[in-house]
PDB file of C-alpha atoms and ligand atoms in Angstrom:
ATOM      1  CA  MET A   1      19.879  68.612 -77.788  1.00  0.00           C
ATOM      2  CA  LEU A   2      17.064  66.246 -78.663  1.00  0.00           C
ATOM      3  CA  LEU A   3      17.968  63.237 -80.763  1.00  0.00           C
ATOM      4  CA  GLY A   4      15.565  60.612 -82.033  1.00  0.00           C
ATOM      5  CA  PRO A   5      13.797  59.233 -85.098  1.00  0.00           C
ATOM      6  CA  PRO A   6      11.007  61.053 -86.952  1.00  0.00           C
ATOM      7  CA  GLY A   7       7.804  60.611 -84.986  1.00  0.00           C
ATOM      8  CA  ALA A   8       9.497  60.256 -81.587  1.00  0.00           C
ATOM      9  CA  GLY A   9       7.945  63.548 -80.436  1.00  0.00           C
ATOM     10  CA  LYS A  10      11.041  65.762 -80.620  1.00  0.00           C
ATOM     11  CA  GLY A  11       9.122  68.821 -81.836  1.00  0.00           C
ATOM     12  CA  THR A  12       6.457  68.597 -79.127  1.00  0.00           C
ATOM     13  CA  GLN A  13       8.975  67.929 -76.364  1.00  0.00           C
ATOM     14  CA  ALA A  14      11.325  70.641 -77.627  1.00  0.00           C
ATOM     15  CA  GLN A  15       8.582  73.282 -77.291  1.00  0.00           C
ATOM     16  CA  VAL A  16       7.618  72.229 -73.763  1.00  0.00           C
ATOM     17  CA  ILE A  17      11.148  71.660 -72.439  1.00  0.00           C
ATOM     18  CA  ALA A  18      12.541  74.865 -73.958  1.00  0.00           C
ATOM     19  CA  GLY A  19       9.645  76.769 -72.396  1.00  0.00           C
ATOM     20  CA  ARG A  20      10.446  75.289 -68.988  1.00  0.00           C
ATOM     21  CA  LEU A  21      14.157  76.042 -69.351  1.00  0.00           C
ATOM     22  CA  GLY A  22      13.505  79.543 -70.695  1.00  0.00           C
ATOM     23  CA  VAL A  23      15.607  79.042 -73.842  1.00  0.00           C
ATOM     24  CA  PRO A  24      14.637  79.036 -77.552  1.00  0.00           C
ATOM     25  CA  ALA A  25      13.918  75.715 -79.274  1.00  0.00           C
ATOM     26  CA  ILE A  26      15.817  75.659 -82.549  1.00  0.00           C
ATOM     27  CA  SER A  27      14.271  73.237 -85.026  1.00  0.00           C
ATOM     28  CA  THR A  28      15.951  72.894 -88.409  1.00  0.00           C
ATOM     29  CA  GLY A  29      12.793  71.216 -89.786  1.00  0.00           C
ATOM     30  CA  ASP A  30      10.701  74.252 -88.733  1.00  0.00           C
ATOM     31  CA  ILE A  31      13.213  76.694 -90.212  1.00  0.00           C
ATOM     32  CA  PHE A  32      13.217  74.760 -93.492  1.00  0.00           C
ATOM     33  CA  ARG A  33       9.396  74.601 -93.560  1.00  0.00           C
ATOM     34  CA  ALA A  34       9.146  78.367 -92.930  1.00  0.00           C
ATOM     35  CA  ASN A  35      11.514  78.930 -95.855  1.00  0.00           C
ATOM     36  CA  VAL A  36       9.494  76.592 -98.078  1.00  0.00           C
ATOM     37  CA  SER A  37       6.281  78.506 -97.228  1.00  0.00           C
ATOM     38  CA  GLY A  38       8.030  81.818 -97.823  1.00  0.00           C
ATOM     39  CA  GLN A  39       9.418  80.495-101.118  1.00  0.00           C
ATOM     40  CA  THR A  40      12.895  81.743-100.288  1.00  0.00           C
ATOM     41  CA  GLU A  41      15.962  80.556-102.176  1.00  0.00           C
ATOM     42  CA  LEU A  42      16.862  78.303 -99.224  1.00  0.00           C
ATOM     43  CA  GLY A  43      13.297  76.950 -99.159  1.00  0.00           C
ATOM     44  CA  LEU A  44      13.302  76.100-102.854  1.00  0.00           C
ATOM     45  CA  LYS A  45      16.610  74.291-102.437  1.00  0.00           C
ATOM     46  CA  ALA A  46      15.463  72.350 -99.347  1.00  0.00           C
ATOM     47  CA  LYS A  47      12.005  71.373-100.623  1.00  0.00           C
ATOM     48  CA  VAL A  48      13.255  68.819-103.144  1.00  0.00           C
ATOM     49  CA  TYR A  49      15.065  66.877-100.415  1.00  0.00           C
ATOM     50  CA  MET A  50      12.321  67.258 -97.815  1.00  0.00           C
ATOM     51  CA  ASP A  51       9.543  66.025-100.103  1.00  0.00           C
ATOM     52  CA  ALA A  52      11.620  62.941-100.923  1.00  0.00           C
ATOM     53  CA  GLY A  53      12.294  62.277 -97.220  1.00  0.00           C
ATOM     54  CA  ASP A  54      16.017  62.858 -97.728  1.00  0.00           C
ATOM     55  CA  LEU A  55      18.322  65.060 -95.694  1.00  0.00           C
ATOM     56  CA  VAL A  56      19.097  68.545 -96.943  1.00  0.00           C
ATOM     57  CA  PRO A  57      22.852  68.678 -97.745  1.00  0.00           C
ATOM     58  CA  ASP A  58      25.103  69.323 -94.750  1.00  0.00           C
ATOM     59  CA  GLU A  59      26.641  72.550 -96.058  1.00  0.00           C
ATOM     60  CA  VAL A  60      23.222  74.198 -96.471  1.00  0.00           C
ATOM     61  CA  THR A  61      22.003  73.032 -93.060  1.00  0.00           C
ATOM     62  CA  VAL A  62      25.168  73.831 -91.136  1.00  0.00           C
ATOM     63  CA  ALA A  63      25.383  77.400 -92.492  1.00  0.00           C
ATOM     64  CA  MET A  64      21.754  77.990 -91.543  1.00  0.00           C
ATOM     65  CA  VAL A  65      22.228  76.717 -87.972  1.00  0.00           C
ATOM     66  CA  LYS A  66      25.413  78.712 -87.540  1.00  0.00           C
ATOM     67  CA  ASP A  67      23.499  81.926 -88.347  1.00  0.00           C
ATOM     68  CA  ARG A  68      20.656  80.946 -86.031  1.00  0.00           C
ATOM     69  CA  LEU A  69      22.975  80.208 -83.098  1.00  0.00           C
ATOM     70  CA  ALA A  70      24.579  83.626 -83.465  1.00  0.00           C
ATOM     71  CA  GLU A  71      21.232  85.406 -82.886  1.00  0.00           C
ATOM     72  CA  PRO A  72      20.903  87.260 -79.568  1.00  0.00           C
ATOM     73  CA  ASP A  73      18.203  85.011 -78.062  1.00  0.00           C
ATOM     74  CA  ALA A  74      20.573  82.010 -78.222  1.00  0.00           C
ATOM     75  CA  LYS A  75      23.237  83.693 -76.086  1.00  0.00           C
ATOM     76  CA  GLY A  76      21.901  82.257 -72.827  1.00  0.00           C
ATOM     77  CA  GLY A  77      21.437  78.737 -74.185  1.00  0.00           C
ATOM     78  CA  PHE A  78      19.152  76.859 -76.562  1.00  0.00           C
ATOM     79  CA  LEU A  79      17.589  73.495 -77.270  1.00  0.00           C
ATOM     80  CA  LEU A  80      18.395  71.879 -80.614  1.00  0.00           C
ATOM     81  CA  ASP A  81      15.653  69.806 -82.247  1.00  0.00           C
ATOM     82  CA  GLY A  82      16.447  67.846 -85.411  1.00  0.00           C
ATOM     83  CA  PHE A  83      20.040  69.001 -85.678  1.00  0.00           C
ATOM     84  CA  PRO A  84      22.590  67.509 -86.043  1.00  0.00           C
ATOM     85  CA  ARG A  85      21.446  64.584 -88.176  1.00  0.00           C
ATOM     86  CA  THR A  86      24.794  63.385 -89.538  1.00  0.00           C
ATOM     87  CA  ILE A  87      28.275  62.920 -88.045  1.00  0.00           C
ATOM     88  CA  PRO A  88      29.724  65.754 -90.193  1.00  0.00           C
ATOM     89  CA  GLN A  89      26.956  68.068 -88.896  1.00  0.00           C
ATOM     90  CA  ALA A  90      27.869  67.095 -85.322  1.00  0.00           C
ATOM     91  CA  GLU A  91      31.521  67.846 -85.971  1.00  0.00           C
ATOM     92  CA  GLN A  92      30.671  71.224 -87.497  1.00  0.00           C
ATOM     93  CA  LEU A  93      28.403  71.979 -84.562  1.00  0.00           C
ATOM     94  CA  ARG A  94      31.230  71.287 -82.145  1.00  0.00           C
ATOM     95  CA  ALA A  95      33.424  73.784 -84.020  1.00  0.00           C
ATOM     96  CA  SER A  96      30.663  76.435 -84.163  1.00  0.00           C
ATOM     97  CA  LEU A  97      29.962  76.089 -80.443  1.00  0.00           C
ATOM     98  CA  GLN A  98      33.644  76.418 -79.668  1.00  0.00           C
ATOM     99  CA  ASP A  99      33.740  79.676 -81.663  1.00  0.00           C
ATOM    100  CA  LEU A 100      30.712  80.951 -79.749  1.00  0.00           C
ATOM    101  CA  GLY A 101      32.171  79.883 -76.382  1.00  0.00           C
ATOM    102  CA  HIS A 102      29.340  77.399 -75.784  1.00  0.00           C
ATOM    103  CA  GLY A 103      29.302  73.668 -75.075  1.00  0.00           C
ATOM    104  CA  LEU A 104      26.619  70.998 -75.115  1.00  0.00           C
ATOM    105  CA  ASP A 105      25.267  70.160 -71.669  1.00  0.00           C
ATOM    106  CA  ARG A 106      23.288  67.063 -72.572  1.00  0.00           C
ATOM    107  CA  VAL A 107      21.914  65.021 -75.455  1.00  0.00           C
ATOM    108  CA  LEU A 108      18.570  63.345 -74.848  1.00  0.00           C
ATOM    109  CA  GLU A 109      17.692  60.480 -77.171  1.00  0.00           C
ATOM    110  CA  LEU A 110      13.957  59.839 -77.417  1.00  0.00           C
ATOM    111  CA  VAL A 111      13.491  56.090 -77.886  1.00  0.00           C
ATOM    112  CA  VAL A 112      10.394  54.703 -79.651  1.00  0.00           C
ATOM    113  CA  GLU A 113      10.115  51.405 -81.526  1.00  0.00           C
ATOM    114  CA  GLU A 114       9.714  51.578 -85.300  1.00  0.00           C
ATOM    115  CA  GLU A 115       6.197  50.117 -85.504  1.00  0.00           C
ATOM    116  CA  GLU A 116       4.914  52.893 -83.226  1.00  0.00           C
ATOM    117  CA  LEU A 117       6.773  55.553 -85.268  1.00  0.00           C
ATOM    118  CA  VAL A 118       5.072  54.466 -88.495  1.00  0.00           C
ATOM    119  CA  ARG A 119       1.696  54.522 -86.732  1.00  0.00           C
ATOM    120  CA  ARG A 120       2.286  58.024 -85.322  1.00  0.00           C
ATOM    121  CA  LEU A 121       3.674  59.591 -88.516  1.00  0.00           C
ATOM    122  CA  SER A 122       1.017  58.145 -90.818  1.00  0.00           C
ATOM    123  CA  GLY A 123      -1.739  59.494 -88.565  1.00  0.00           C
ATOM    124  CA  ARG A 124      -0.156  62.894 -87.957  1.00  0.00           C
ATOM    125  CA  ARG A 125      -1.882  66.056 -89.207  1.00  0.00           C
ATOM    126  CA  MET A 126      -0.811  69.690 -88.878  1.00  0.00           C
ATOM    127  CA  LEU A 127      -3.025  72.748 -88.524  1.00  0.00           C
ATOM    128  CA  VAL A 128      -2.272  75.115 -91.425  1.00  0.00           C
ATOM    129  CA  ASP A 129      -4.454  78.213 -91.928  1.00  0.00           C
ATOM    130  CA  GLY A 130      -7.244  76.595 -89.894  1.00  0.00           C
ATOM    131  CA  GLU A 131      -7.144  73.301 -91.791  1.00  0.00           C
ATOM    132  CA  TRP A 132      -5.713  69.914 -90.783  1.00  0.00           C
ATOM    133  CA  VAL A 133      -3.315  68.738 -93.470  1.00  0.00           C
ATOM    134  CA  GLN A 134      -0.879  65.869 -93.823  1.00  0.00           C
ATOM    135  CA  ARG A 135       2.744  66.845 -94.264  1.00  0.00           C
ATOM    136  CA  GLU A 136       4.005  65.848 -97.708  1.00  0.00           C
ATOM    137  CA  ASP A 137       6.769  63.798 -96.067  1.00  0.00           C
ATOM    138  CA  ASP A 138       4.352  61.954 -93.723  1.00  0.00           C
ATOM    139  CA  ARG A 139       2.959  59.845 -96.592  1.00  0.00           C
ATOM    140  CA  PRO A 140       3.529  56.124 -95.872  1.00  0.00           C
ATOM    141  CA  GLU A 141       6.195  55.487 -98.537  1.00  0.00           C
ATOM    142  CA  THR A 142       8.128  58.634 -97.554  1.00  0.00           C
ATOM    143  CA  VAL A 143       7.864  57.731 -93.858  1.00  0.00           C
ATOM    144  CA  ARG A 144       9.547  54.387 -94.514  1.00  0.00           C
ATOM    145  CA  HIS A 145      12.332  56.150 -96.403  1.00  0.00           C
ATOM    146  CA  ARG A 146      12.833  58.745 -93.632  1.00  0.00           C
ATOM    147  CA  LEU A 147      13.193  55.957 -91.069  1.00  0.00           C
ATOM    148  CA  LYS A 148      15.814  54.275 -93.265  1.00  0.00           C
ATOM    149  CA  VAL A 149      17.672  57.589 -93.606  1.00  0.00           C
ATOM    150  CA  TYR A 150      17.510  57.952 -89.824  1.00  0.00           C
ATOM    151  CA  ARG A 151      18.964  54.472 -89.218  1.00  0.00           C
ATOM    152  CA  GLU A 152      21.765  54.972 -91.713  1.00  0.00           C
ATOM    153  CA  GLN A 153      22.770  58.605 -91.206  1.00  0.00           C
ATOM    154  CA  THR A 154      21.487  59.840 -87.845  1.00  0.00           C
ATOM    155  CA  GLU A 155      21.486  56.846 -85.490  1.00  0.00           C
ATOM    156  CA  PRO A 156      25.329  56.778 -85.389  1.00  0.00           C
ATOM    157  CA  LEU A 157      25.099  60.080 -83.459  1.00  0.00           C
ATOM    158  CA  SER A 158      23.833  58.110 -80.491  1.00  0.00           C
ATOM    159  CA  GLY A 159      27.220  56.365 -80.172  1.00  0.00           C
ATOM    160  CA  PHE A 160      29.061  59.592 -81.003  1.00  0.00           C
ATOM    161  CA  TYR A 161      27.518  61.458 -78.044  1.00  0.00           C
ATOM    162  CA  GLU A 162      27.597  58.401 -75.779  1.00  0.00           C
ATOM    163  CA  ALA A 163      31.376  58.306 -76.264  1.00  0.00           C
ATOM    164  CA  GLU A 164      31.479  61.950 -75.150  1.00  0.00           C
ATOM    165  CA  GLY A 165      29.513  61.080 -72.011  1.00  0.00           C
ATOM    166  CA  LEU A 166      26.669  63.405 -73.035  1.00  0.00           C
ATOM    167  CA  LEU A 167      23.925  60.936 -73.948  1.00  0.00           C
ATOM    168  CA  THR A 168      20.851  59.983 -71.919  1.00  0.00           C
ATOM    169  CA  ARG A 169      18.262  57.679 -73.489  1.00  0.00           C
ATOM    170  CA  ILE A 170      14.641  58.292 -72.583  1.00  0.00           C
ATOM    171  CA  ASP A 171      11.625  56.072 -73.115  1.00  0.00           C
ATOM    172  CA  ALA A 172       9.434  58.319 -75.276  1.00  0.00           C
ATOM    173  CA  ILE A 173       6.320  56.141 -75.161  1.00  0.00           C
ATOM    174  CA  GLY A 174       3.553  57.557 -72.989  1.00  0.00           C
ATOM    175  CA  ALA A 175       1.698  60.793 -72.367  1.00  0.00           C
ATOM    176  CA  VAL A 176       3.461  64.002 -73.423  1.00  0.00           C
ATOM    177  CA  ASP A 177       3.837  65.245 -69.824  1.00  0.00           C
ATOM    178  CA  GLU A 178       5.229  61.892 -68.644  1.00  0.00           C
ATOM    179  CA  VAL A 179       7.932  62.034 -71.297  1.00  0.00           C
ATOM    180  CA  THR A 180       8.638  65.698 -70.437  1.00  0.00           C
ATOM    181  CA  GLU A 181       9.089  64.719 -66.806  1.00  0.00           C
ATOM    182  CA  ARG A 182      11.581  61.970 -67.745  1.00  0.00           C
ATOM    183  CA  ALA A 183      13.461  64.471 -69.896  1.00  0.00           C
ATOM    184  CA  LEU A 184      13.610  67.156 -67.210  1.00  0.00           C
ATOM    185  CA  ARG A 185      14.768  64.621 -64.660  1.00  0.00           C
ATOM    186  CA  ALA A 186      17.562  63.587 -67.041  1.00  0.00           C
ATOM    187  CA  LEU A 187      18.530  67.265 -67.226  1.00  0.00           C
ATOM    188  CA  GLY A 188      18.868  67.351 -63.452  1.00  0.00           C
ATOM    189  CA  TRP A 189      15.514  68.828 -62.555  1.00  0.00           C
ATOM    190  CA  PRO A 190      14.621  66.285 -59.880  1.00  0.00           C
ATOM    191  CA  ASP A 191      11.122  67.571 -59.179  1.00  0.00           C
ATOM    192  CA  GLY A 192      10.252  67.203 -62.851  1.00  0.00           C
ATOM    193  CA  GLY A 193      10.891  70.881 -63.454  1.00  0.00           C
ATOM    194  CA  GLY A 194       8.487  72.730 -61.177  1.00  0.00           C
ATOM    195  CA  GLN A 195       7.764  76.286 -62.230  1.00  0.00           C
ATOM    196  CA  PRO A 196      10.877  78.012 -63.569  1.00  0.00           C
ATOM    197  CA  ASP A 197      11.878  81.128 -61.698  1.00  0.00           C
ATOM    198  CA  ALA A 198      11.233  84.074 -64.017  1.00  0.00           C
ATOM    199  CA  THR A 199      14.642  85.641 -63.432  1.00  0.00           C
ATOM    200  CA  THR A 200      16.991  82.658 -63.169  1.00  0.00           C
ATOM    201  CA  GLY A 201      15.132  80.158 -65.347  1.00  0.00           C
ATOM    202  CA  GLN A 202      15.824  77.582 -62.628  1.00  0.00           C
ATOM    203  CA  PRO A 203      13.050  75.540 -61.030  1.00  0.00           C
ATOM    204  CA  SER A 204      11.748  77.220 -57.914  1.00  0.00           C
ATOM    205  CA  ALA A 205      12.063  75.436 -54.585  1.00  0.00           C
ATOM    206  CA  GLY A 206       9.075  73.226 -53.809  1.00  0.00           C
TER     207      GLY A 206
HETATM  208  P1  LIG B   1      11.827  67.377 -89.178  1.00  0.00           P
HETATM  209  O1  LIG B   1      10.719  68.357 -89.032  1.00  0.00           O
HETATM  210  O2  LIG B   1      12.894  67.532 -88.156  1.00  0.00           O
HETATM  211  O3  LIG B   1      11.323  65.957 -89.296  1.00  0.00           O
HETATM  212  O4  LIG B   1      12.530  67.707 -90.581  1.00  0.00           O
HETATM  213  C1  LIG B   1      11.840  67.631 -91.802  1.00  0.00           C
HETATM  214  C2  LIG B   1      12.812  67.517 -92.952  1.00  0.00           C
HETATM  215  O5  LIG B   1      13.669  68.673 -92.980  1.00  0.00           O
HETATM  216  C3  LIG B   1      13.757  66.332 -92.898  1.00  0.00           C
HETATM  217  O6  LIG B   1      13.185  65.150 -93.377  1.00  0.00           O
HETATM  218  C4  LIG B   1      14.903  66.829 -93.772  1.00  0.00           C
HETATM  219  O7  LIG B   1      14.567  66.772 -95.136  1.00  0.00           O
HETATM  220  C5  LIG B   1      14.976  68.293 -93.383  1.00  0.00           C
HETATM  221  N1  LIG B   1      15.898  68.475 -92.230  1.00  0.00           N
HETATM  222  C6  LIG B   1      15.571  68.892 -90.976  1.00  0.00           C
HETATM  223  N2  LIG B   1      16.658  68.950 -90.194  1.00  0.00           N
HETATM  224  C7  LIG B   1      17.711  68.563 -90.967  1.00  0.00           C
HETATM  225  C8  LIG B   1      19.100  68.396 -90.730  1.00  0.00           C
HETATM  226  N3  LIG B   1      19.649  68.636 -89.530  1.00  0.00           N
HETATM  227  N4  LIG B   1      19.867  67.976 -91.781  1.00  0.00           N
HETATM  228  C9  LIG B   1      19.338  67.738 -92.987  1.00  0.00           C
HETATM  229  N5  LIG B   1      18.044  67.857 -93.266  1.00  0.00           N
HETATM  230  C10 LIG B   1      17.224  68.269 -92.277  1.00  0.00           C
END
């Protein structure tokens, strides 16, 4: 699981790390955004909260993740990005994983100071249909609110997983591949990952 404030680089790292581990990256933010674009019932419900920089209610989010974790590609493991974001979500996750016969191996917290987060989020643009656009929730006033929400509702998860002996904090300042290397090392890939073996998903020798 990747934990960390908005702008810490969770989405980018989740894609790279999941690719190296050969497991799907499950991002609740991406699932919500896909539903908003598709104008589904879930998307319409989530959009109000997302645009305001607030968290989507736990019951909506937890049910969605539960369905996603039950899909066949998650059987061999997965990387969670942006979930859980509250203590109740973490407790529900624990119960869901127990039902599925899974357990969390490790929680990586990406650490970046707040000033840098504001700089990154305010300058961030996404490529949508060939055009660079700013996410609605990356506007400066919404960014400040999202960081407050993070401090109040999500940061306590750091202590929650530390108490379970699952947490490793990683300095997430630096080039993307440097941060990836720190993350992989924390996951016990001492050579920084190497090339995963196509059949085992483990790093090959050398
Ligand atoms: P992200 O892309 O992870 O920054 O998520 C974008 C937005 O989606 C957040 O600001 C929330 O409104 C919503 N969201 C994503 N994940 C969660 C979650 N685990 N719980 C509640 N809301 C979420």
